[in-house]
JSON list of C-alpha atoms in Angstrom, two decimals:
[
{"chain": "A", "resi": 15, "resn": "MET", "atom": "CA", "xyz": [29.24, 18.55, 51.78]},
{"chain": "A", "resi": 16, "resn": "LEU", "atom": "CA", "xyz": [28.94, 20.34, 48.44]},
{"chain": "A", "resi": 17, "resn": "LYS", "atom": "CA", "xyz": [32.67, 19.92, 47.79]},
{"chain": "A", "resi": 18, "resn": "GLN", "atom": "CA", "xyz": [32.37, 16.18, 48.39]},
{"chain": "A", "resi": 19, "resn": "GLN", "atom": "CA", "xyz": [29.36, 15.91, 45.97]},
{"chain": "A", "resi": 20, "resn": "LEU", "atom": "CA", "xyz": [31.18, 17.92, 43.28]},
{"chain": "A", "resi": 21, "resn": "LYS", "atom": "CA", "xyz": [34.27, 15.76, 43.73]},
{"chain": "A", "resi": 22, "resn": "GLN", "atom": "CA", "xyz": [32.20, 12.58, 43.36]},
{"chain": "A", "resi": 23, "resn": "ARG", "atom": "CA", "xyz": [30.45, 13.91, 40.32]},
{"chain": "A", "resi": 24, "resn": "LYS", "atom": "CA", "xyz": [33.76, 14.86, 38.64]},
{"chain": "A", "resi": 25, "resn": "GLU", "atom": "CA", "xyz": [35.15, 11.39, 39.44]},
{"chain": "A", "resi": 26, "resn": "MET", "atom": "CA", "xyz": [32.10, 9.73, 37.94]},
{"chain": "A", "resi": 27, "resn": "GLU", "atom": "CA", "xyz": [32.36, 11.86, 34.77]},
{"chain": "A", "resi": 28, "resn": "LYS", "atom": "CA", "xyz": [36.02, 10.90, 34.44]},
{"chain": "A", "resi": 29, "resn": "ASN", "atom": "CA", "xyz": [35.31, 7.22, 34.87]},
{"chain": "A", "resi": 30, "resn": "TYR", "atom": "CA", "xyz": [32.37, 7.41, 32.45]},
{"chain": "A", "resi": 31, "resn": "GLY", "atom": "CA", "xyz": [34.56, 9.08, 29.87]},
{"chain": "A", "resi": 32, "resn": "LYS", "atom": "CA", "xyz": [37.20, 6.41, 30.23]},
{"chain": "A", "resi": 33, "resn": "MET", "atom": "CA", "xyz": [34.66, 3.62, 30.01]},
{"chain": "A", "resi": 34, "resn": "SER", "atom": "CA", "xyz": [32.94, 4.99, 26.94]},
{"chain": "A", "resi": 35, "resn": "SER", "atom": "CA", "xyz": [36.18, 5.72, 25.07]},
{"chain": "A", "resi": 36, "resn": "SER", "atom": "CA", "xyz": [37.69, 2.32, 25.95]},
{"chain": "A", "resi": 37, "resn": "THR", "atom": "CA", "xyz": [34.46, 0.59, 25.00]},
{"chain": "A", "resi": 38, "resn": "TYR", "atom": "CA", "xyz": [34.41, 2.53, 21.75]},
{"chain": "A", "resi": 39, "resn": "SER", "atom": "CA", "xyz": [37.99, 1.79, 20.85]},
{"chain": "A", "resi": 40, "resn": "ASN", "atom": "CA", "xyz": [37.76, -1.91, 21.78]},
{"chain": "A", "resi": 41, "resn": "SER", "atom": "CA", "xyz": [34.85, -2.71, 19.51]},
{"chain": "A", "resi": 42, "resn": "PRO", "atom": "CA", "xyz": [34.73, -0.63, 16.38]},
{"chain": "A", "resi": 43, "resn": "CYS", "atom": "CA", "xyz": [31.49, -0.62, 14.34]},
{"chain": "A", "resi": 44, "resn": "ALA", "atom": "CA", "xyz": [31.05, -3.17, 11.56]},
{"chain": "A", "resi": 45, "resn": "ALA", "atom": "CA", "xyz": [31.73, -0.50, 8.93]},
{"chain": "A", "resi": 46, "resn": "CYS", "atom": "CA", "xyz": [35.05, 0.59, 10.43]},
{"chain": "A", "resi": 47, "resn": "LYS", "atom": "CA", "xyz": [36.10, -2.97, 11.02]},
{"chain": "A", "resi": 48, "resn": "PHE", "atom": "CA", "xyz": [35.29, -3.90, 7.43]},
{"chain": "A", "resi": 49, "resn": "LEU", "atom": "CA", "xyz": [37.03, -0.85, 6.05]},
{"chain": "A", "resi": 50, "resn": "ARG", "atom": "CA", "xyz": [39.99, -1.40, 8.46]},
{"chain": "A", "resi": 51, "resn": "ARG", "atom": "CA", "xyz": [40.00, 2.04, 9.95]},
{"chain": "A", "resi": 52, "resn": "LYS", "atom": "CA", "xyz": [39.79, 3.46, 13.43]},
{"chain": "A", "resi": 53, "resn": "CYS", "atom": "CA", "xyz": [36.21, 3.99, 14.63]},
{"chain": "A", "resi": 54, "resn": "LEU", "atom": "CA", "xyz": [35.99, 7.55, 15.87]},
{"chain": "A", "resi": 55, "resn": "PRO", "atom": "CA", "xyz": [33.37, 8.78, 18.33]},
{"chain": "A", "resi": 56, "resn": "ASN", "atom": "CA", "xyz": [31.61, 10.76, 15.63]},
{"chain": "A", "resi": 57, "resn": "CYS", "atom": "CA", "xyz": [31.49, 7.79, 13.18]},
{"chain": "A", "resi": 58, "resn": "VAL", "atom": "CA", "xyz": [28.29, 8.09, 11.13]},
{"chain": "A", "resi": 59, "resn": "PHE", "atom": "CA", "xyz": [28.07, 4.34, 10.72]},
{"chain": "A", "resi": 60, "resn": "ALA", "atom": "CA", "xyz": [28.53, 3.27, 14.39]},
{"chain": "A", "resi": 61, "resn": "PRO", "atom": "CA", "xyz": [24.89, 3.65, 15.57]},
{"chain": "A", "resi": 62, "resn": "TYR", "atom": "CA", "xyz": [23.49, 1.72, 12.61]},
{"chain": "A", "resi": 63, "resn": "PHE", "atom": "CA", "xyz": [26.10, -0.95, 11.89]},
{"chain": "A", "resi": 64, "resn": "PRO", "atom": "CA", "xyz": [27.09, -2.53, 15.23]},
{"chain": "A", "resi": 65, "resn": "SER", "atom": "CA", "xyz": [30.11, -4.84, 15.33]},
{"chain": "A", "resi": 66, "resn": "GLU", "atom": "CA", "xyz": [27.75, -7.80, 15.92]},
{"chain": "A", "resi": 67, "resn": "GLU", "atom": "CA", "xyz": [26.26, -7.45, 12.41]},
{"chain": "A", "resi": 68, "resn": "PRO", "atom": "CA", "xyz": [29.25, -7.42, 10.03]},
{"chain": "A", "resi": 69, "resn": "GLN", "atom": "CA", "xyz": [27.33, -8.98, 7.11]},
{"chain": "A", "resi": 70, "resn": "LYS", "atom": "CA", "xyz": [24.77, -6.14, 7.17]},
{"chain": "A", "resi": 71, "resn": "PHE", "atom": "CA", "xyz": [27.44, -3.59, 6.34]},
{"chain": "A", "resi": 72, "resn": "ALA", "atom": "CA", "xyz": [29.27, -5.90, 3.94]},
{"chain": "A", "resi": 73, "resn": "ASN", "atom": "CA", "xyz": [26.12, -6.24, 1.84]},
{"chain": "A", "resi": 74, "resn": "VAL", "atom": "CA", "xyz": [25.34, -2.51, 1.94]},
{"chain": "A", "resi": 75, "resn": "HIS", "atom": "CA", "xyz": [28.94, -1.69, 1.00]},
{"chain": "A", "resi": 76, "resn": "LYS", "atom": "CA", "xyz": [29.03, -4.19, -1.85]},
{"chain": "A", "resi": 77, "resn": "ILE", "atom": "CA", "xyz": [25.82, -2.87, -3.43]},
{"chain": "A", "resi": 78, "resn": "PHE", "atom": "CA", "xyz": [25.91, 0.87, -2.64]},
{"chain": "A", "resi": 79, "resn": "GLY", "atom": "CA", "xyz": [29.49, 1.66, -1.52]},
{"chain": "A", "resi": 80, "resn": "ALA", "atom": "CA", "xyz": [30.56, 3.06, 1.81]},
{"chain": "A", "resi": 81, "resn": "SER", "atom": "CA", "xyz": [31.10, 6.57, 0.43]},
{"chain": "A", "resi": 82, "resn": "ASN", "atom": "CA", "xyz": [27.58, 6.75, -1.01]},
{"chain": "A", "resi": 83, "resn": "VAL", "atom": "CA", "xyz": [26.06, 5.44, 2.20]},
{"chain": "A", "resi": 84, "resn": "SER", "atom": "CA", "xyz": [28.05, 7.98, 4.24]},
{"chain": "A", "resi": 85, "resn": "LYS", "atom": "CA", "xyz": [26.81, 10.83, 1.97]},
{"chain": "A", "resi": 86, "resn": "LEU", "atom": "CA", "xyz": [23.28, 9.58, 2.19]},
{"chain": "A", "resi": 87, "resn": "LEU", "atom": "CA", "xyz": [23.37, 9.35, 5.99]},
{"chain": "A", "resi": 88, "resn": "ASN", "atom": "CA", "xyz": [24.79, 12.87, 6.28]},
{"chain": "A", "resi": 89, "resn": "GLU", "atom": "CA", "xyz": [22.02, 14.26, 3.97]},
{"chain": "A", "resi": 90, "resn": "VAL", "atom": "CA", "xyz": [19.18, 12.53, 5.87]},
{"chain": "A", "resi": 91, "resn": "GLN", "atom": "CA", "xyz": [17.72, 14.00, 9.08]},
{"chain": "A", "resi": 92, "resn": "PRO", "atom": "CA", "xyz": [19.09, 12.23, 12.18]},
{"chain": "A", "resi": 93, "resn": "HIS", "atom": "CA", "xyz": [15.70, 10.81, 13.16]},
{"chain": "A", "resi": 94, "resn": "GLN", "atom": "CA", "xyz": [15.35, 9.25, 9.68]},
{"chain": "A", "resi": 95, "resn": "ARG", "atom": "CA", "xyz": [18.74, 7.60, 9.51]},
{"chain": "A", "resi": 96, "resn": "GLU", "atom": "CA", "xyz": [17.76, 4.32, 11.15]},
{"chain": "A", "resi": 97, "resn": "ASP", "atom": "CA", "xyz": [14.92, 3.83, 8.65]},
{"chain": "A", "resi": 98, "resn": "ALA", "atom": "CA", "xyz": [17.27, 4.72, 5.80]},
{"chain": "A", "resi": 99, "resn": "VAL", "atom": "CA", "xyz": [19.84, 2.21, 6.94]},
{"chain": "A", "resi": 100, "resn": "ASN", "atom": "CA", "xyz": [17.20, -0.53, 7.41]},
{"chain": "A", "resi": 101, "resn": "SER", "atom": "CA", "xyz": [15.89, 0.18, 3.90]},
{"chain": "A", "resi": 102, "resn": "LEU", "atom": "CA", "xyz": [19.41, 0.06, 2.43]},
{"chain": "A", "resi": 103, "resn": "ALA", "atom": "CA", "xyz": [20.17, -3.15, 4.28]},
{"chain": "A", "resi": 104, "resn": "TYR", "atom": "CA", "xyz": [16.94, -4.76, 2.99]},
{"chain": "A", "resi": 105, "resn": "GLU", "atom": "CA", "xyz": [17.53, -3.62, -0.55]},
{"chain": "A", "resi": 106, "resn": "ALA", "atom": "CA", "xyz": [21.16, -4.83, -0.46]},
{"chain": "A", "resi": 107, "resn": "GLU", "atom": "CA", "xyz": [20.21, -8.22, 0.92]},
{"chain": "A", "resi": 108, "resn": "ALA", "atom": "CA", "xyz": [17.49, -8.55, -1.71]},
{"chain": "A", "resi": 109, "resn": "ARG", "atom": "CA", "xyz": [19.94, -7.59, -4.45]},
{"chain": "A", "resi": 110, "resn": "MET", "atom": "CA", "xyz": [22.46, -10.16, -3.16]},
{"chain": "A", "resi": 111, "resn": "LYS", "atom": "CA", "xyz": [19.78, -12.91, -3.31]},
{"chain": "A", "resi": 112, "resn": "ASP", "atom": "CA", "xyz": [18.37, -11.80, -6.68]},
{"chain": "A", "resi": 113, "resn": "PRO", "atom": "CA", "xyz": [20.97, -9.76, -8.64]},
{"chain": "A", "resi": 114, "resn": "VAL", "atom": "CA", "xyz": [18.61, -9.04, -11.54]},
{"chain": "A", "resi": 115, "resn": "TYR", "atom": "CA", "xyz": [15.38, -7.94, -9.80]},
{"chain": "A", "resi": 116, "resn": "GLY", "atom": "CA", "xyz": [16.42, -7.28, -6.19]},
{"chain": "A", "resi": 117, "resn": "CYS", "atom": "CA", "xyz": [13.54, -6.17, -4.04]},
{"chain": "A", "resi": 118, "resn": "VAL", "atom": "CA", "xyz": [11.39, -5.45, -7.07]},
{"chain": "A", "resi": 119, "resn": "GLY", "atom": "CA", "xyz": [11.15, -9.23, -7.55]},
{"chain": "A", "resi": 120, "resn": "ALA", "atom": "CA", "xyz": [9.78, -9.68, -4.03]},
{"chain": "A", "resi": 121, "resn": "ILE", "atom": "CA", "xyz": [7.39, -6.77, -4.55]},
{"chain": "A", "resi": 122, "resn": "SER", "atom": "CA", "xyz": [6.15, -8.30, -7.85]},
{"chain": "A", "resi": 123, "resn": "ILE", "atom": "CA", "xyz": [5.51, -11.68, -6.18]},
{"chain": "A", "resi": 124, "resn": "LEU", "atom": "CA", "xyz": [3.58, -9.99, -3.37]},
{"chain": "A", "resi": 125, "resn": "GLN", "atom": "CA", "xyz": [1.50, -7.95, -5.86]},
{"chain": "A", "resi": 126, "resn": "ARG", "atom": "CA", "xyz": [0.59, -11.10, -7.76]},
{"chain": "A", "resi": 127, "resn": "GLN", "atom": "CA", "xyz": [-0.49, -12.71, -4.53]},
{"chain": "A", "resi": 128, "resn": "VAL", "atom": "CA", "xyz": [-2.68, -9.73, -3.71]},
{"chain": "A", "resi": 129, "resn": "ILE", "atom": "CA", "xyz": [-4.32, -9.88, -7.17]},
{"chain": "A", "resi": 130, "resn": "LYS", "atom": "CA", "xyz": [-4.88, -13.61, -6.82]},
{"chain": "A", "resi": 131, "resn": "LEU", "atom": "CA", "xyz": [-6.40, -13.25, -3.38]},
{"chain": "A", "resi": 132, "resn": "GLN", "atom": "CA", "xyz": [-8.55, -10.35, -4.55]},
{"chain": "A", "resi": 133, "resn": "ARG", "atom": "CA", "xyz": [-9.93, -12.48, -7.33]},
{"chain": "A", "resi": 134, "resn": "GLU", "atom": "CA", "xyz": [-10.54, -15.32, -4.89]},
{"chain": "A", "resi": 135, "resn": "LEU", "atom": "CA", "xyz": [-12.34, -12.87, -2.52]},
{"chain": "A", "resi": 136, "resn": "ASP", "atom": "CA", "xyz": [-14.46, -11.57, -5.43]},
{"chain": "A", "resi": 137, "resn": "ALA", "atom": "CA", "xyz": [-15.41, -15.09, -6.46]},
{"chain": "A", "resi": 138, "resn": "THR", "atom": "CA", "xyz": [-16.31, -15.97, -2.88]},
{"chain": "A", "resi": 139, "resn": "ASN", "atom": "CA", "xyz": [-18.43, -12.85, -2.56]},
{"chain": "A", "resi": 140, "resn": "ALA", "atom": "CA", "xyz": [-20.17, -13.71, -5.80]},
{"chain": "A", "resi": 141, "resn": "ASN", "atom": "CA", "xyz": [-20.95, -17.19, -4.55]},
{"chain": "A", "resi": 142, "resn": "LEU", "atom": "CA", "xyz": [-22.23, -15.76, -1.27]},
{"chain": "A", "resi": 143, "resn": "ILE", "atom": "CA", "xyz": [-24.51, -13.40, -3.18]},
{"chain": "A", "resi": 144, "resn": "ARG", "atom": "CA", "xyz": [-25.77, -16.25, -5.42]},
{"chain": "A", "resi": 145, "resn": "TYR", "atom": "CA", "xyz": [-26.52, -18.23, -2.26]},
{"chain": "A", "resi": 146, "resn": "ALA", "atom": "CA", "xyz": [-28.33, -15.24, -0.74]},
{"chain": "A", "resi": 147, "resn": "CYS", "atom": "CA", "xyz": [-30.33, -14.77, -3.93]},
{"chain": "A", "resi": 148, "resn": "SER", "atom": "CA", "xyz": [-31.50, -18.41, -3.90]},
{"chain": "A", "resi": 149, "resn": "GLU", "atom": "CA", "xyz": [-32.74, -17.92, -0.28]},
{"chain": "A", "resi": 150, "resn": "LEU", "atom": "CA", "xyz": [-34.81, -14.78, -1.04]},
{"chain": "A", "resi": 151, "resn": "PRO", "atom": "CA", "xyz": [-38.52, -14.93, -1.87]},
{"chain": "A", "resi": 152, "resn": "ALA", "atom": "CA", "xyz": [-39.47, -13.80, -5.39]},
{"chain": "A", "resi": 153, "resn": "PRO", "atom": "CA", "xyz": [-39.90, -9.96, -5.52]},
{"chain": "A", "resi": 154, "resn": "SER", "atom": "CA", "xyz": [-43.23, -8.52, -6.64]},
{"chain": "A", "resi": 155, "resn": "SER", "atom": "CA", "xyz": [-43.54, -7.37, -10.24]},
{"chain": "A", "resi": 156, "resn": "SER", "atom": "CA", "xyz": [-43.51, -3.66, -9.28]},
{"chain": "A", "resi": 157, "resn": "SER", "atom": "CA", "xyz": [-40.31, -3.94, -7.27]},
{"chain": "A", "resi": 158, "resn": "SER", "atom": "CA", "xyz": [-38.76, -6.10, -10.01]},
{"chain": "A", "resi": 159, "resn": "SER", "atom": "CA", "xyz": [-39.37, -3.43, -12.63]},
{"chain": "A", "resi": 160, "resn": "GLN", "atom": "CA", "xyz": [-38.00, -0.76, -10.31]},
{"chain": "A", "resi": 161, "resn": "TYR", "atom": "CA", "xyz": [-35.00, -2.93, -9.71]},
{"chain": "A", "resi": 162, "resn": "ALA", "atom": "CA", "xyz": [-34.44, -3.41, -13.44]},
{"chain": "A", "resi": 163, "resn": "ARG", "atom": "CA", "xyz": [-34.40, 0.36, -14.03]},
{"chain": "A", "resi": 164, "resn": "ARG", "atom": "CA", "xyz": [-32.06, 0.87, -11.07]},
{"chain": "A", "resi": 165, "resn": "SER", "atom": "CA", "xyz": [-29.65, -1.98, -11.96]},
{"chain": "A", "resi": 166, "resn": "SER", "atom": "CA", "xyz": [-29.29, -0.99, -15.60]},
{"chain": "A", "resi": 167, "resn": "SER", "atom": "CA", "xyz": [-26.88, 1.83, -14.64]},
{"chain": "A", "resi": 168, "resn": "THR", "atom": "CA", "xyz": [-24.79, -0.28, -12.28]},
{"chain": "A", "resi": 169, "resn": "SER", "atom": "CA", "xyz": [-22.01, -2.82, -12.69]},
{"chain": "A", "resi": 170, "resn": "HIS", "atom": "CA", "xyz": [-22.47, -6.59, -12.92]},
{"chain": "A", "resi": 171, "resn": "ILE", "atom": "CA", "xyz": [-20.26, -9.56, -12.08]},
{"chain": "A", "resi": 172, "resn": "GLY", "atom": "CA", "xyz": [-17.16, -9.66, -14.21]},
{"chain": "A", "resi": 173, "resn": "SER", "atom": "CA", "xyz": [-16.70, -5.92, -14.40]},
{"chain": "A", "resi": 174, "resn": "SER", "atom": "CA", "xyz": [-13.31, -4.54, -13.52]},
{"chain": "A", "resi": 175, "resn": "SER", "atom": "CA", "xyz": [-12.39, -4.29, -9.86]},
{"chain": "A", "resi": 176, "resn": "THR", "atom": "CA", "xyz": [-15.68, -2.87, -8.55]},
{"chain": "A", "resi": 177, "resn": "SER", "atom": "CA", "xyz": [-16.70, -5.76, -6.27]},
{"chain": "A", "resi": 178, "resn": "SER", "atom": "CA", "xyz": [-20.27, -4.47, -6.36]},
{"chain": "A", "resi": 179, "resn": "TYR", "atom": "CA", "xyz": [-22.46, -7.47, -7.02]},
{"chain": "A", "resi": 180, "resn": "GLY", "atom": "CA", "xyz": [-25.80, -6.37, -5.80]},
{"chain": "A", "resi": 181, "resn": "HIS", "atom": "CA", "xyz": [-27.91, -3.57, -4.51]},
{"chain": "A", "resi": 182, "resn": "TYR", "atom": "CA", "xyz": [-29.80, -2.90, -1.32]},
{"chain": "A", "resi": 183, "resn": "TYR", "atom": "CA", "xyz": [-33.34, -2.02, -2.25]},
{"chain": "A", "resi": 184, "resn": "SER", "atom": "CA", "xyz": [-36.55, -1.68, -0.26]},
{"chain": "A", "resi": 185, "resn": "GLY", "atom": "CA", "xyz": [-35.19, -3.63, 2.74]},
{"chain": "A", "resi": 186, "resn": "LEU", "atom": "CA", "xyz": [-34.27, -6.66, 0.61]},
{"chain": "A", "resi": 187, "resn": "TYR", "atom": "CA", "xyz": [-30.97, -7.53, -0.96]},
{"chain": "A", "resi": 188, "resn": "PHE", "atom": "CA", "xyz": [-31.40, -8.15, -4.72]},
{"chain": "A", "resi": 189, "resn": "CYS", "atom": "CA", "xyz": [-28.54, -9.65, -6.67]},
{"chain": "A", "resi": 190, "resn": "GLY", "atom": "CA", "xyz": [-27.48, -8.00, -9.87]},
{"chain": "A", "resi": 191, "resn": "PRO", "atom": "CA", "xyz": [-27.02, -10.94, -12.24]},
{"chain": "A", "resi": 192, "resn": "CYS", "atom": "CA", "xyz": [-29.46, -13.38, -10.62]},
{"chain": "A", "resi": 193, "resn": "GLY", "atom": "CA", "xyz": [-32.34, -11.02, -9.96]},
{"chain": "A", "resi": 194, "resn": "ASP", "atom": "CA", "xyz": [-34.11, -11.61, -13.30]},
{"chain": "A", "resi": 195, "resn": "ASP", "atom": "CA", "xyz": [-33.35, -15.35, -13.31]},
{"chain": "A", "resi": 196, "resn": "HIS", "atom": "CA", "xyz": [-34.65, -15.63, -9.76]},
{"chain": "A", "resi": 197, "resn": "ASP", "atom": "CA", "xyz": [-38.00, -14.20, -10.84]},
{"chain": "A", "resi": 198, "resn": "LYS", "atom": "CA", "xyz": [-38.38, -17.03, -13.33]},
{"chain": "A", "resi": 199, "resn": "GLY", "atom": "CA", "xyz": [-37.31, -19.67, -10.80]},
{"chain": "A", "resi": 200, "resn": "GLU", "atom": "CA", "xyz": [-34.05, -20.42, -12.72]},
{"chain": "A", "resi": 201, "resn": "GLU", "atom": "CA", "xyz": [-30.80, -20.92, -10.92]},
{"chain": "A", "resi": 202, "resn": "HIS", "atom": "CA", "xyz": [-27.93, -18.65, -11.92]},
{"chain": "A", "resi": 203, "resn": "LYS", "atom": "CA", "xyz": [-24.68, -20.41, -12.82]}
]
């Protein structure tokens, strides 16, 4: 019984070895195919540049060079290699699309969008606060003077990136810029 199991196991191992080596030799990785060389079982490119994605390696090779990529992959920890290759592929594709700025151009566009959206959010918050101020009853004179002392040390609308437009005081929300105007019954613009 044991002999038969050992024999089956050895046979399976032989067949597995034949299948993996024949599969490996029949479809070299995209890097070896591009460089026109034999793809060896220990090829550093094979796990990250499959034969189905030849353009991925072509872009990386054109921008960084196969030798540099090979050195980089050998210097990086094995668990970090996939992330490194994905980063190189993204940067290479970005550089192909925009030879001058590459991925920095895309980052710059996204940063400008973030700044624009932050300004829009700040303006919307300011409008919301103005609306809330117009809905509040007029504060008493004692709380108004306490508010004035407290708000003199804080920021107002238009200050850098603080987004602090009002203060929570005595259970009521008083707006920074419209607090004094609200006392007089004037609308803040």
